Short mmCIF file of C-alpha atoms and ligand atoms in Angstrom, two decimals:
data_model
loop_
_atom_site.label_atom_id
_atom_site.label_comp_id
_atom_site.label_asym_id
_atom_site.label_seq_id
_atom_site.Cartn_x
_atom_site.Cartn_y
_atom_site.Cartn_z
CA MET A 1 49.59 160.55 104.02
CA LYS A 2 50.90 158.00 106.53
CA LYS A 3 49.46 155.23 104.41
CA LYS A 4 50.91 156.77 101.28
CA LEU A 5 54.36 156.94 102.88
CA GLN A 6 54.34 153.14 103.16
CA ILE A 7 55.60 153.24 99.60
CA LEU A 8 58.80 154.68 101.00
CA ASN A 9 59.23 151.61 103.18
CA LYS A 10 61.76 149.08 102.01
CA SER A 11 59.30 146.31 102.83
CA PHE A 12 56.97 147.72 100.15
CA ASN A 13 57.06 144.62 98.03
CA GLU A 14 57.40 146.01 94.54
CA PRO A 15 59.69 148.52 92.81
CA ILE A 16 58.66 152.17 93.20
CA SER A 17 57.70 154.01 90.01
CA CYS A 18 58.12 157.77 89.78
CA LEU A 19 57.66 160.36 87.02
CA THR A 20 57.82 164.14 86.95
CA ALA A 21 54.83 166.44 86.43
CA TYR A 22 54.73 170.23 86.25
CA SER A 23 51.09 170.82 85.30
CA ALA A 24 47.51 169.79 86.17
CA PRO A 25 46.80 167.68 83.03
CA ILE A 26 50.01 165.69 83.38
CA ALA A 27 49.31 165.19 87.10
CA LYS A 28 45.89 163.75 86.17
CA ILE A 29 47.50 161.32 83.71
CA LEU A 30 50.03 160.08 86.26
CA ASP A 31 47.86 159.96 89.39
CA GLY A 32 47.33 156.45 90.69
CA ILE A 33 49.46 154.91 87.93
CA VAL A 34 52.90 155.80 89.28
CA ASP A 35 53.64 155.61 92.99
CA ILE A 36 55.34 159.01 93.18
CA VAL A 37 54.82 162.19 91.18
CA LEU A 38 57.84 164.50 91.36
CA ILE A 39 57.51 168.22 90.79
CA GLY A 40 61.13 168.46 89.73
CA ASP A 41 63.17 171.58 89.14
CA SER A 42 63.94 169.97 85.78
CA LEU A 43 60.95 172.14 84.80
CA GLY A 44 63.51 174.90 84.23
CA THR A 45 65.10 173.11 81.29
CA THR A 46 62.19 170.93 80.24
CA LEU A 47 59.30 173.38 80.39
CA TYR A 48 60.92 176.82 80.33
CA GLY A 49 63.74 175.97 77.92
CA MET A 50 66.46 177.21 80.29
CA LYS A 51 70.05 176.00 79.85
CA ASN A 52 70.21 174.59 83.39
CA SER A 53 68.14 174.57 86.58
CA GLN A 54 69.97 177.40 88.33
CA LYS A 55 67.43 180.08 87.46
CA VAL A 56 64.43 178.13 88.76
CA THR A 57 62.83 180.14 91.56
CA LEU A 58 60.87 179.21 94.64
CA ASP A 59 57.81 180.92 93.11
CA MET A 60 58.04 178.75 89.99
CA MET A 61 58.15 175.64 92.18
CA LYS A 62 55.24 176.95 94.27
CA TYR A 63 52.85 177.51 91.35
CA HIS A 64 53.74 174.33 89.45
CA GLY A 65 53.68 172.40 92.73
CA LEU A 66 50.20 173.64 93.55
CA ALA A 67 48.89 172.87 90.05
CA VAL A 68 50.19 169.31 90.33
CA ASN A 69 49.36 168.58 93.95
CA GLN A 70 45.76 169.78 93.61
CA ASN A 71 45.26 167.14 90.94
CA ILE A 72 46.87 164.21 92.69
CA LYS A 73 44.57 162.06 94.78
CA LYS A 74 46.33 158.67 94.96
CA SER A 75 50.06 158.97 94.34
CA ILE A 76 52.62 160.55 96.68
CA THR A 77 53.90 163.96 95.60
CA VAL A 78 57.47 165.14 96.09
CA ILE A 79 58.75 168.63 95.31
CA ASP A 80 62.24 169.95 94.63
CA MET A 81 63.80 172.84 96.50
CA PRO A 82 65.38 174.98 93.79
CA TYR A 83 69.02 176.10 93.52
CA LYS A 84 70.34 178.36 96.28
CA THR A 85 67.17 178.23 98.37
CA TYR A 86 68.72 175.99 101.03
CA ASN A 87 72.22 177.36 101.55
CA THR A 88 71.84 177.57 105.32
CA LYS A 89 69.64 175.70 107.79
CA ASP A 90 67.51 178.75 108.52
CA GLU A 91 67.09 179.59 104.86
CA ALA A 92 66.22 175.97 104.11
CA PHE A 93 63.62 175.87 106.88
CA LYS A 94 62.02 179.18 105.91
CA ASN A 95 61.80 178.26 102.21
CA ALA A 96 60.79 174.65 102.85
CA LYS A 97 57.97 175.78 105.12
CA ALA A 98 56.74 178.30 102.55
CA LEU A 99 56.90 175.80 99.69
CA LEU A 100 55.14 173.01 101.60
CA LYS A 101 52.48 175.36 103.01
CA PHE A 102 51.65 176.82 99.59
CA THR A 103 51.60 173.54 97.65
CA LYS A 104 50.46 171.22 100.47
CA VAL A 105 53.07 168.72 99.27
CA LYS A 106 54.45 166.63 102.16
CA LEU A 107 57.87 165.56 100.86
CA LEU A 108 60.81 167.66 99.76
CA LYS A 109 63.74 166.63 97.60
CA LEU A 110 67.11 168.32 98.17
CA GLU A 111 70.37 167.86 96.29
CA ILE A 112 72.76 166.68 98.98
CA THR A 113 76.56 166.61 99.21
CA GLU A 114 78.84 166.35 102.26
CA LYS A 115 78.65 170.15 102.55
CA ASN A 116 74.90 170.45 103.22
CA LEU A 117 74.16 167.06 104.84
CA SER A 118 73.31 168.64 108.19
CA ILE A 119 70.28 170.36 106.64
CA ILE A 120 68.58 166.94 106.54
CA LYS A 121 68.85 166.62 110.33
CA PHE A 122 67.65 170.17 110.87
CA LEU A 123 64.61 169.84 108.59
CA SER A 124 63.78 166.39 109.98
CA SER A 125 63.84 167.80 113.51
CA LYS A 126 61.17 170.26 112.31
CA ASN A 127 59.06 167.37 110.95
CA ILE A 128 59.88 168.09 107.33
CA ASN A 129 60.26 164.93 105.23
CA VAL A 130 63.34 165.00 103.03
CA ILE A 131 64.48 162.85 100.11
CA ALA A 132 68.24 163.13 99.59
CA HIS A 133 69.23 163.45 95.92
CA ILE A 134 72.86 162.30 95.61
CA GLY A 135 75.28 161.16 92.91
CA VAL A 136 75.04 163.66 90.07
CA THR A 137 73.41 166.78 91.50
CA PRO A 138 72.30 168.80 88.44
CA GLN A 139 71.90 172.10 90.30
CA SER A 140 75.68 172.36 90.46
CA PHE A 141 76.04 172.18 86.66
CA LYS A 142 75.78 175.21 84.36
CA ASP A 143 76.39 172.95 81.38
CA PHE A 144 74.59 169.59 81.46
CA LYS A 145 76.93 168.27 78.77
CA LYS A 146 79.60 168.14 81.50
CA ILE A 147 77.60 165.63 83.56
CA LYS A 148 79.38 162.29 83.94
CA VAL A 149 78.43 159.06 85.65
CA VAL A 150 79.74 158.89 89.24
CA GLY A 151 80.79 156.02 91.50
CA LYS A 152 83.29 154.48 89.09
CA THR A 153 86.34 154.49 91.32
CA ASN A 154 86.62 152.80 94.72
CA SER A 155 87.03 156.09 96.52
CA GLU A 156 84.08 157.69 94.73
CA SER A 157 81.95 154.64 95.46
CA LYS A 158 82.94 154.67 99.14
CA ARG A 159 82.19 158.37 99.38
CA LEU A 160 78.70 157.92 97.91
CA ILE A 161 77.91 154.97 100.17
CA GLU A 162 78.94 157.02 103.21
CA LEU A 163 76.91 159.97 101.99
CA ALA A 164 73.82 157.78 101.59
CA LEU A 165 74.30 156.21 105.02
CA ASN A 166 74.75 159.62 106.60
CA ALA A 167 71.61 160.92 104.90
CA GLU A 168 69.77 157.90 106.31
CA ARG A 169 71.19 158.44 109.80
CA LEU A 170 70.21 162.10 109.75
CA GLY A 171 66.57 161.35 108.96
CA ALA A 172 66.10 161.27 105.16
CA LYS A 173 63.05 159.31 103.99
CA ALA A 174 64.56 157.99 100.74
CA ILE A 175 67.66 158.34 98.59
CA LEU A 176 67.53 159.41 94.97
CA LEU A 177 70.55 158.28 92.99
CA GLU A 178 71.32 160.06 89.73
CA CYS A 179 73.84 158.79 87.15
CA VAL A 180 75.54 156.29 89.44
CA THR A 181 77.28 153.11 88.26
CA LYS A 182 75.38 149.89 88.79
CA GLU A 183 77.99 148.54 91.21
CA THR A 184 77.76 151.58 93.49
CA ALA A 185 73.96 151.80 93.20
CA LYS A 186 73.74 148.12 94.15
CA LYS A 187 75.97 148.61 97.20
CA ILE A 188 74.01 151.67 98.37
CA SER A 189 70.69 149.87 97.86
CA THR A 190 71.99 146.91 99.86
CA VAL A 191 73.48 148.78 102.82
CA CYS A 192 70.78 151.43 103.19
CA LYS A 193 67.52 150.62 104.92
CA LEU A 194 65.94 153.49 103.03
CA PRO A 195 64.57 152.86 99.56
CA THR A 196 66.73 154.07 96.68
CA ILE A 197 65.12 155.59 93.61
CA GLY A 198 67.38 155.71 90.59
CA ILE A 199 67.66 157.77 87.45
CA GLY A 200 70.45 156.37 85.35
CA ALA A 201 71.43 154.29 88.35
CA SER A 202 70.63 150.74 87.22
CA LYS A 203 68.03 148.12 88.04
CA TYR A 204 69.53 147.62 91.50
CA CYS A 205 67.65 150.61 92.93
CA ASP A 206 64.37 150.06 94.77
CA GLY A 207 62.59 152.32 92.34
CA GLN A 208 63.00 154.23 89.09
CA VAL A 209 62.31 157.81 88.10
CA LEU A 210 62.27 159.51 84.71
CA VAL A 211 61.30 162.94 83.46
CA PHE A 212 57.82 162.50 81.93
CA ASP A 213 58.62 164.79 78.99
CA ASP A 214 61.62 162.58 78.12
CA LEU A 215 59.53 159.41 78.36
CA ILE A 216 57.09 160.74 75.74
CA LYS A 217 59.69 162.67 73.69
CA MET A 218 57.95 166.00 74.09
CA ASP A 219 60.95 167.88 72.67
CA SER A 220 62.85 166.20 69.85
CA THR A 221 65.66 168.81 69.97
CA GLN A 222 66.73 167.88 73.52
CA HIS A 223 69.77 165.65 73.95
CA MET A 224 68.64 162.47 75.70
CA PRO A 225 70.99 160.73 78.11
CA LYS A 226 71.56 156.98 77.70
CA PHE A 227 69.23 156.17 80.60
CA VAL A 228 66.12 157.66 78.96
CA LYS A 229 63.69 155.24 77.35
CA ASN A 230 61.14 156.75 74.95
CA TYR A 231 57.78 155.08 75.40
CA LEU A 232 56.05 157.37 72.91
CA ASN A 233 57.06 159.83 70.21
CA PHE A 234 54.64 162.58 71.19
CA ASN A 235 56.66 165.14 69.25
CA ASN A 236 55.98 163.35 65.95
CA LEU A 237 52.30 162.81 66.74
CA ALA A 238 51.80 166.43 67.80
CA LYS A 239 53.56 167.79 64.70
CA LYS A 240 51.37 165.60 62.49
CA ALA A 241 48.23 166.97 64.17
CA VAL A 242 49.46 170.58 63.89
CA ARG A 243 50.28 170.14 60.17
CA LYS A 244 46.82 168.69 59.56
CA PHE A 245 45.13 171.58 61.40
CA SER A 246 47.11 174.19 59.50
CA LYS A 247 46.35 172.50 56.16
CA ASP A 248 42.63 172.29 57.02
CA VAL A 249 42.56 176.01 57.85
CA LYS A 250 44.32 176.96 54.63
CA GLN A 251 42.02 174.73 52.59
CA LYS A 252 38.99 176.14 54.45
CA LYS A 253 38.06 172.65 55.65
CA PHE A 254 38.09 173.80 59.26
CA PRO A 255 35.77 174.77 60.87
CA SER A 256 33.18 172.67 59.04
CA LYS A 257 29.46 172.64 59.91
CA GLN A 258 30.10 170.23 62.78
CA PHE A 259 32.25 172.81 64.58
CA THR A 260 30.04 175.83 63.88
CA TYR A 261 27.25 177.34 66.04
O1 KIV B 1 64.25 167.72 88.73
C1 KIV B 1 64.00 166.55 88.42
O2 KIV B 1 63.13 166.25 87.59
C2 KIV B 1 64.79 165.50 89.05
C3 KIV B 1 64.77 164.16 88.40
C4 KIV B 1 65.64 164.19 87.22
C5 KIV B 1 65.11 163.10 89.35
O3 KIV B 1 65.44 165.75 90.01
#
């Protein structure tokens, strides 16, 4: 793990790549190709079809985390603490310990604002590695359509820079920046010694993360933010395959001799 954590060192000489995974087969695809595999609480919306991530439970994170982590041999794994599981230091510690023990993941990601910054120090003092997710923090949104880019004004930019520096001072291992203007992301990435990993936060971050299901367009009905790049239209390919299967069944072409005992 120590060797793996080198990736979270700013002197790591190439940009950090990170994608989400919620299941064993996706973990196997990503392992060793991306530097970090994130078991994100985006599984609530992406996998379970929920409206937001507020109903994601610790148990959901535990089982998906275990499925992923058991199938990762080379990349680093990071897991999200779900909504309202880290309201107080004691609650955060108890739930973090349970989640890390069950999944054997070594790095936690927490959505951090000025209000819960001190949790980083507390968890770090208990040897729990924390990545601070700042900027847009989706757990505070019931309606994702209300999400807007942050860091546009001077005061907002200053606030985010201070938040990142405080997270660093209190022991965070990396900063994840979501939906932050390029100017602010650049400033944070320059002043922080910690690596920054961006999602919708420009090329100035030290690494980039996307939701795997967005990258391959798993669900064509989902609204995609501007920052998502589709590398594959899996939805189209899968529908084509399903149509072909259904047609074959109806025309009694499947199962042919080849698929029969
Ligand atoms: O839950 C998640 O997948 C995330 C990414 C969007 C960064 O936090």
